[in-house]
Amino acid sequence: MMKTISESRCFGGVQGVYAHDSAVTGCAMTFGLFLPPEAREGPVPVLWYLSGLTCTHENAMVKAGAQAWAAEHGIAVAFPDTSPRGPDVADDEAFDMGQGAGFYVNATRAPWAAHFRMWDYVTDELPRLLVNAFPVDEERQAITGHSMGGHGALTAAMNLPDRYRSVSAFAPVSHPSRSDWGRRQFAAYLGDDESDWAAHDSTLLMRAAGFPGEVLIDQGTADAFLDRLMPEALAGAMAARRQAGQMRMQPGYDHSYFFVASFMADHIAFHAEALWA
Amino acid sequence: MMKTISESRCFGGVQGVYAHDSAVTGCAMTFGLFLPPEAREGPVPVLWYLSGLTCTHENAMVKAGAQAWAAEHGIAVAFPDTSPRGPDVADDEAFDMGQGAGFYVNATRAPWAAHFRMWDYVTDELPRLLVNAFPVDEERQAITGHSMGGHGALTAAMNLPDRYRSVSAFAPVSHPSRSDWGRRQFAAYLGDDESDWAAHDSTLLMRAAGFPGEVLIDQGTADAFLDRLMPEALAGAMAARRQAGQMRMQPGYDHSYFFVASFMADHIAFHAEALWA
């Protein structure tokens, strides 16, 4: 059962917020979905936007400025939450662990395994729900994200290259198995065997196989979290793999949504080209 | 003394947040200022954005999507707060009274008169501070706003027609002296003599004199607050005055920032034309 929380007209389309009981995470989940004007005529391509630490479905929906460009290109944008939530869901005092910090994995360890199954939620349950309930085209999906969500987008695309036509990221957590944004969380969610982490590390996935299409990554040079994001590891892996695409180091930009918004037009145009090809 | 809270690169310019001790409101005030890339070369025109009920300086700064278009047109955007704030400042339990609801007037009645002087703050103290501290051109100012802030923008422009080259508004509180968004607040802030309210009622100001330039107003037809905004009163006054400009009724749009963002490009282009003329 899905419940409509709100629907607002936006750039000629509709920005909706919906809630549903997730079988995968075992709790109520809320997501945003922007549908462009073209969705009134039939299914449209969909771009997934995965958010970063502490975010809900709402942050990017209200701050990233994606709707203007999505409307222009006739593509939908889906904004999932970043973790299961609620009083019955395990949590941690740290902002980068537990609720708001699902890291887009299926946890296998207590107390997280009961609800923290964001990998299955974002790559399986929510896409099926969207395709069934809204005019979005299952065959035309692309994915992007910011910070932890950039990690989610890159790992989803490299693990499921037939699913996503294109992938991009804003300041992604690029090498979590070697980062303070990754090691503690993967140990808690997935256990101490680091071989179980490799499928969720973009640098390792890039070294192993890369992505069949082009990859677009933007990273601000004034980002306060560069030591945890480790763009140099992913950039090296991209170059060594001869991965088509580009990592753009953007002078003076920080980690905020002001950075994300500044380059959103480029990212949506990049995805639109692949989605409408 | 002004304090820099944050500065983030944004669309090639800088989105800053600053705090200062206001002599007018008698408390610390925080504001946002976006400077486009051109500000590095010298003073640029400035568009004032006045926010609505419950908003701080932050809401429009992160949600309205103004920076993309301001950067394109080379104009600064100033985002003041909507009221004095702090534990020593009078307040009210209602969301539309007291802190977050200054209504852009100088209160003359206790307990409000001590701090609630948003008219002087927005039209005098903050413009002087901006002109002194940042590369903004005193001779090229324009003003817009949303809801209570649309009221503020229209009343500022019609009272100070030599100050502002252009004025626009999103879903403005258009006739506060006849509205539940106005009567209670004006009685509390200004007293019971309704002749003291007239200078702060856009419909009455439009009937009396109008604005020497063009006026642009957007109003969503699905706005839940139409009974309090009273666009029909202002539209009638504009037509009777033969006021140059337009009120656009936008089908299906509500009162949210999704509405504001949808038409921000139009408003900034409108102001840019006047500011660069």
mmCIF file of N, CA, C and O in Angstrom, chain A residues 200-235:
data_model
loop_
_atom_site.group_PDB
_atom_site.id
_atom_site.type_symbol
_atom_site.label_atom_id
_atom_site.label_comp_id
_atom_site.label_asym_id
_atom_site.label_seq_id
_atom_site.Cartn_x
_atom_site.Cartn_y
_atom_site.Cartn_z
ATOM 1 N N HIS A 200 31.159 -3.355 -2.791
ATOM 2 C CA HIS A 200 30.620 -2.038 -2.425
ATOM 3 C C HIS A 200 31.713 -0.980 -2.350
ATOM 4 O O HIS A 200 31.612 -0.040 -1.569
ATOM 5 N N ASP A 201 32.738 -1.153 -3.135
ATOM 6 C CA ASP A 201 33.837 -0.184 -3.158
ATOM 7 C C ASP A 201 34.077 0.215 -4.617
ATOM 8 O O ASP A 201 34.512 -0.598 -5.434
ATOM 9 N N SER A 202 33.800 1.465 -4.954
ATOM 10 C CA SER A 202 33.849 1.894 -6.356
ATOM 11 C C SER A 202 35.243 1.769 -6.943
ATOM 12 O O SER A 202 35.399 1.438 -8.124
ATOM 13 N N THR A 203 36.248 2.063 -6.149
ATOM 14 C CA THR A 203 37.610 1.953 -6.674
ATOM 15 C C THR A 203 37.928 0.501 -7.019
ATOM 16 O O THR A 203 38.489 0.216 -8.096
ATOM 17 N N LEU A 204 37.542 -0.417 -6.146
ATOM 18 C CA LEU A 204 37.803 -1.835 -6.422
ATOM 19 C C LEU A 204 36.972 -2.331 -7.608
ATOM 20 O O LEU A 204 37.460 -3.104 -8.444
ATOM 21 N N LEU A 205 35.730 -1.884 -7.702
ATOM 22 C CA LEU A 205 34.885 -2.277 -8.847
ATOM 23 C C LEU A 205 35.424 -1.706 -10.153
ATOM 24 O O LEU A 205 35.370 -2.358 -11.200
ATOM 25 N N MET A 206 35.938 -0.492 -10.079
ATOM 26 C CA MET A 206 36.516 0.126 -11.271
ATOM 27 C C MET A 206 37.752 -0.649 -11.704
ATOM 28 O O MET A 206 37.940 -0.910 -12.907
ATOM 29 N N ARG A 207 38.585 -1.029 -10.738
ATOM 30 C CA ARG A 207 39.770 -1.835 -11.089
ATOM 31 C C ARG A 207 39.366 -3.167 -11.709
ATOM 32 O O ARG A 207 39.994 -3.649 -12.649
ATOM 33 N N ALA A 208 38.290 -3.756 -11.192
ATOM 34 C CA ALA A 208 37.904 -5.103 -11.626
ATOM 35 C C ALA A 208 37.212 -5.105 -12.983
ATOM 36 O O ALA A 208 37.427 -6.000 -13.795
ATOM 37 N N ALA A 209 36.346 -4.095 -13.229
ATOM 38 C CA ALA A 209 35.542 -4.188 -14.454
ATOM 39 C C ALA A 209 35.120 -2.841 -15.031
ATOM 40 O O ALA A 209 34.897 -2.728 -16.226
ATOM 41 N N GLY A 210 34.934 -1.828 -14.199
ATOM 42 C CA GLY A 210 34.484 -0.537 -14.714
ATOM 43 C C GLY A 210 33.015 -0.563 -15.112
ATOM 44 O O GLY A 210 32.247 -1.440 -14.678
ATOM 45 N N PHE A 211 32.653 0.400 -15.959
ATOM 46 C CA PHE A 211 31.256 0.534 -16.397
ATOM 47 C C PHE A 211 31.245 0.606 -17.919
ATOM 48 O O PHE A 211 32.093 1.288 -18.511
ATOM 49 N N PRO A 212 30.296 -0.067 -18.570
ATOM 50 C CA PRO A 212 30.324 -0.101 -20.040
ATOM 51 C C PRO A 212 30.056 1.244 -20.716
ATOM 52 O O PRO A 212 30.446 1.432 -21.870
ATOM 53 N N GLY A 213 29.379 2.174 -20.048
ATOM 54 C CA GLY A 213 29.125 3.492 -20.636
ATOM 55 C C GLY A 213 30.094 4.526 -20.100
ATOM 56 O O GLY A 213 31.102 4.199 -19.473
ATOM 57 N N GLU A 214 29.762 5.790 -20.358
ATOM 58 C CA GLU A 214 30.603 6.859 -19.822
ATOM 59 C C GLU A 214 30.259 7.133 -18.366
ATOM 60 O O GLU A 214 29.126 6.923 -17.935
ATOM 61 N N VAL A 215 31.242 7.610 -17.630
ATOM 62 C CA VAL A 215 31.077 7.953 -16.218
ATOM 63 C C VAL A 215 31.432 9.430 -16.042
ATOM 64 O O VAL A 215 32.443 9.888 -16.563
ATOM 65 N N LEU A 216 30.574 10.177 -15.330
ATOM 66 C CA LEU A 216 30.841 11.593 -15.055
ATOM 67 C C LEU A 216 30.922 11.804 -13.552
ATOM 68 O O LEU A 216 29.979 11.467 -12.827
ATOM 69 N N ILE A 217 32.036 12.345 -13.078
ATOM 70 C CA ILE A 217 32.193 12.622 -11.646
ATOM 71 C C ILE A 217 32.670 14.050 -11.466
ATOM 72 O O ILE A 217 33.603 14.497 -12.145
ATOM 73 N N ASP A 218 32.003 14.787 -10.557
ATOM 74 C CA ASP A 218 32.460 16.120 -10.166
ATOM 75 C C ASP A 218 32.902 16.085 -8.715
ATOM 76 O O ASP A 218 32.231 15.476 -7.862
ATOM 77 N N GLN A 219 34.016 16.744 -8.435
ATOM 78 C CA GLN A 219 34.572 16.795 -7.081
ATOM 79 C C GLN A 219 35.112 18.194 -6.828
ATOM 80 O O GLN A 219 35.929 18.682 -7.604
ATOM 81 N N GLY A 220 34.635 18.852 -5.778
ATOM 82 C CA GLY A 220 35.140 20.170 -5.426
ATOM 83 C C GLY A 220 36.512 20.096 -4.786
ATOM 84 O O GLY A 220 36.772 19.206 -3.971
ATOM 85 N N THR A 221 37.366 21.053 -5.136
ATOM 86 C CA THR A 221 38.724 21.019 -4.562
ATOM 87 C C THR A 221 38.767 21.578 -3.143
ATOM 88 O O THR A 221 39.742 21.366 -2.432
ATOM 89 N N ALA A 222 37.717 22.310 -2.725
ATOM 90 C CA ALA A 222 37.682 22.851 -1.362
ATOM 91 C C ALA A 222 36.781 22.013 -0.456
ATOM 92 O O ALA A 222 36.326 22.471 0.589
ATOM 93 N N ASP A 223 36.536 20.781 -0.855
ATOM 94 C CA ASP A 223 35.694 19.870 -0.077
ATOM 95 C C ASP A 223 36.425 19.516 1.221
ATOM 96 O O ASP A 223 37.581 19.073 1.197
ATOM 97 N N ALA A 224 35.732 19.698 2.354
ATOM 98 C CA ALA A 224 36.370 19.455 3.659
ATOM 99 C C ALA A 224 36.568 17.964 3.942
ATOM 100 O O ALA A 224 37.232 17.603 4.908
ATOM 101 N N PHE A 225 35.992 17.097 3.096
ATOM 102 C CA PHE A 225 36.034 15.656 3.375
ATOM 103 C C PHE A 225 36.878 14.875 2.376
ATOM 104 O O PHE A 225 36.731 13.655 2.239
ATOM 105 N N LEU A 226 37.784 15.566 1.698
ATOM 106 C CA LEU A 226 38.584 14.901 0.659
ATOM 107 C C LEU A 226 39.322 13.678 1.195
ATOM 108 O O LEU A 226 39.476 12.680 0.477
ATOM 109 N N ASP A 227 39.758 13.744 2.468
ATOM 110 C CA ASP A 227 40.512 12.603 3.010
ATOM 111 C C ASP A 227 39.642 11.354 3.143
ATOM 112 O O ASP A 227 40.139 10.240 3.088
ATOM 113 N N ARG A 228 38.325 11.555 3.307
ATOM 114 C CA ARG A 228 37.434 10.407 3.414
ATOM 115 C C ARG A 228 36.841 10.000 2.063
ATOM 116 O O ARG A 228 36.436 8.869 1.871
ATOM 117 N N LEU A 229 36.759 10.947 1.135
ATOM 118 C CA LEU A 229 36.181 10.655 -0.185
ATOM 119 C C LEU A 229 37.183 9.926 -1.078
ATOM 120 O O LEU A 229 36.815 9.073 -1.876
ATOM 121 N N MET A 230 38.449 10.295 -0.961
ATOM 122 C CA MET A 230 39.532 9.646 -1.699
ATOM 123 C C MET A 230 39.328 9.629 -3.215
ATOM 124 O O MET A 230 39.428 8.573 -3.858
ATOM 125 N N PRO A 231 39.084 10.788 -3.822
ATOM 126 C CA PRO A 231 38.882 10.811 -5.285
ATOM 127 C C PRO A 231 40.104 10.333 -6.051
ATOM 128 O O PRO A 231 39.974 9.819 -7.167
ATOM 129 N N GLU A 232 41.293 10.501 -5.470
ATOM 130 C CA GLU A 232 42.518 10.110 -6.175
ATOM 131 C C GLU A 232 42.556 8.597 -6.413
ATOM 132 O O GLU A 232 43.090 8.140 -7.425
ATOM 133 N N ALA A 233 41.959 7.830 -5.496
ATOM 134 C CA ALA A 233 41.949 6.375 -5.693
ATOM 135 C C ALA A 233 41.072 6.009 -6.882
ATOM 136 O O ALA A 233 41.462 5.211 -7.747
ATOM 137 N N LEU A 234 39.897 6.623 -6.953
ATOM 138 C CA LEU A 234 38.993 6.317 -8.062
ATOM 139 C C LEU A 234 39.521 6.875 -9.379
ATOM 140 O O LEU A 234 39.434 6.221 -10.426
ATOM 141 N N ALA A 235 40.092 8.081 -9.330
ATOM 142 C CA ALA A 235 40.641 8.679 -10.554
ATOM 143 C C ALA A 235 41.747 7.790 -11.125
ATOM 144 O O ALA A 235 41.813 7.566 -12.343
#
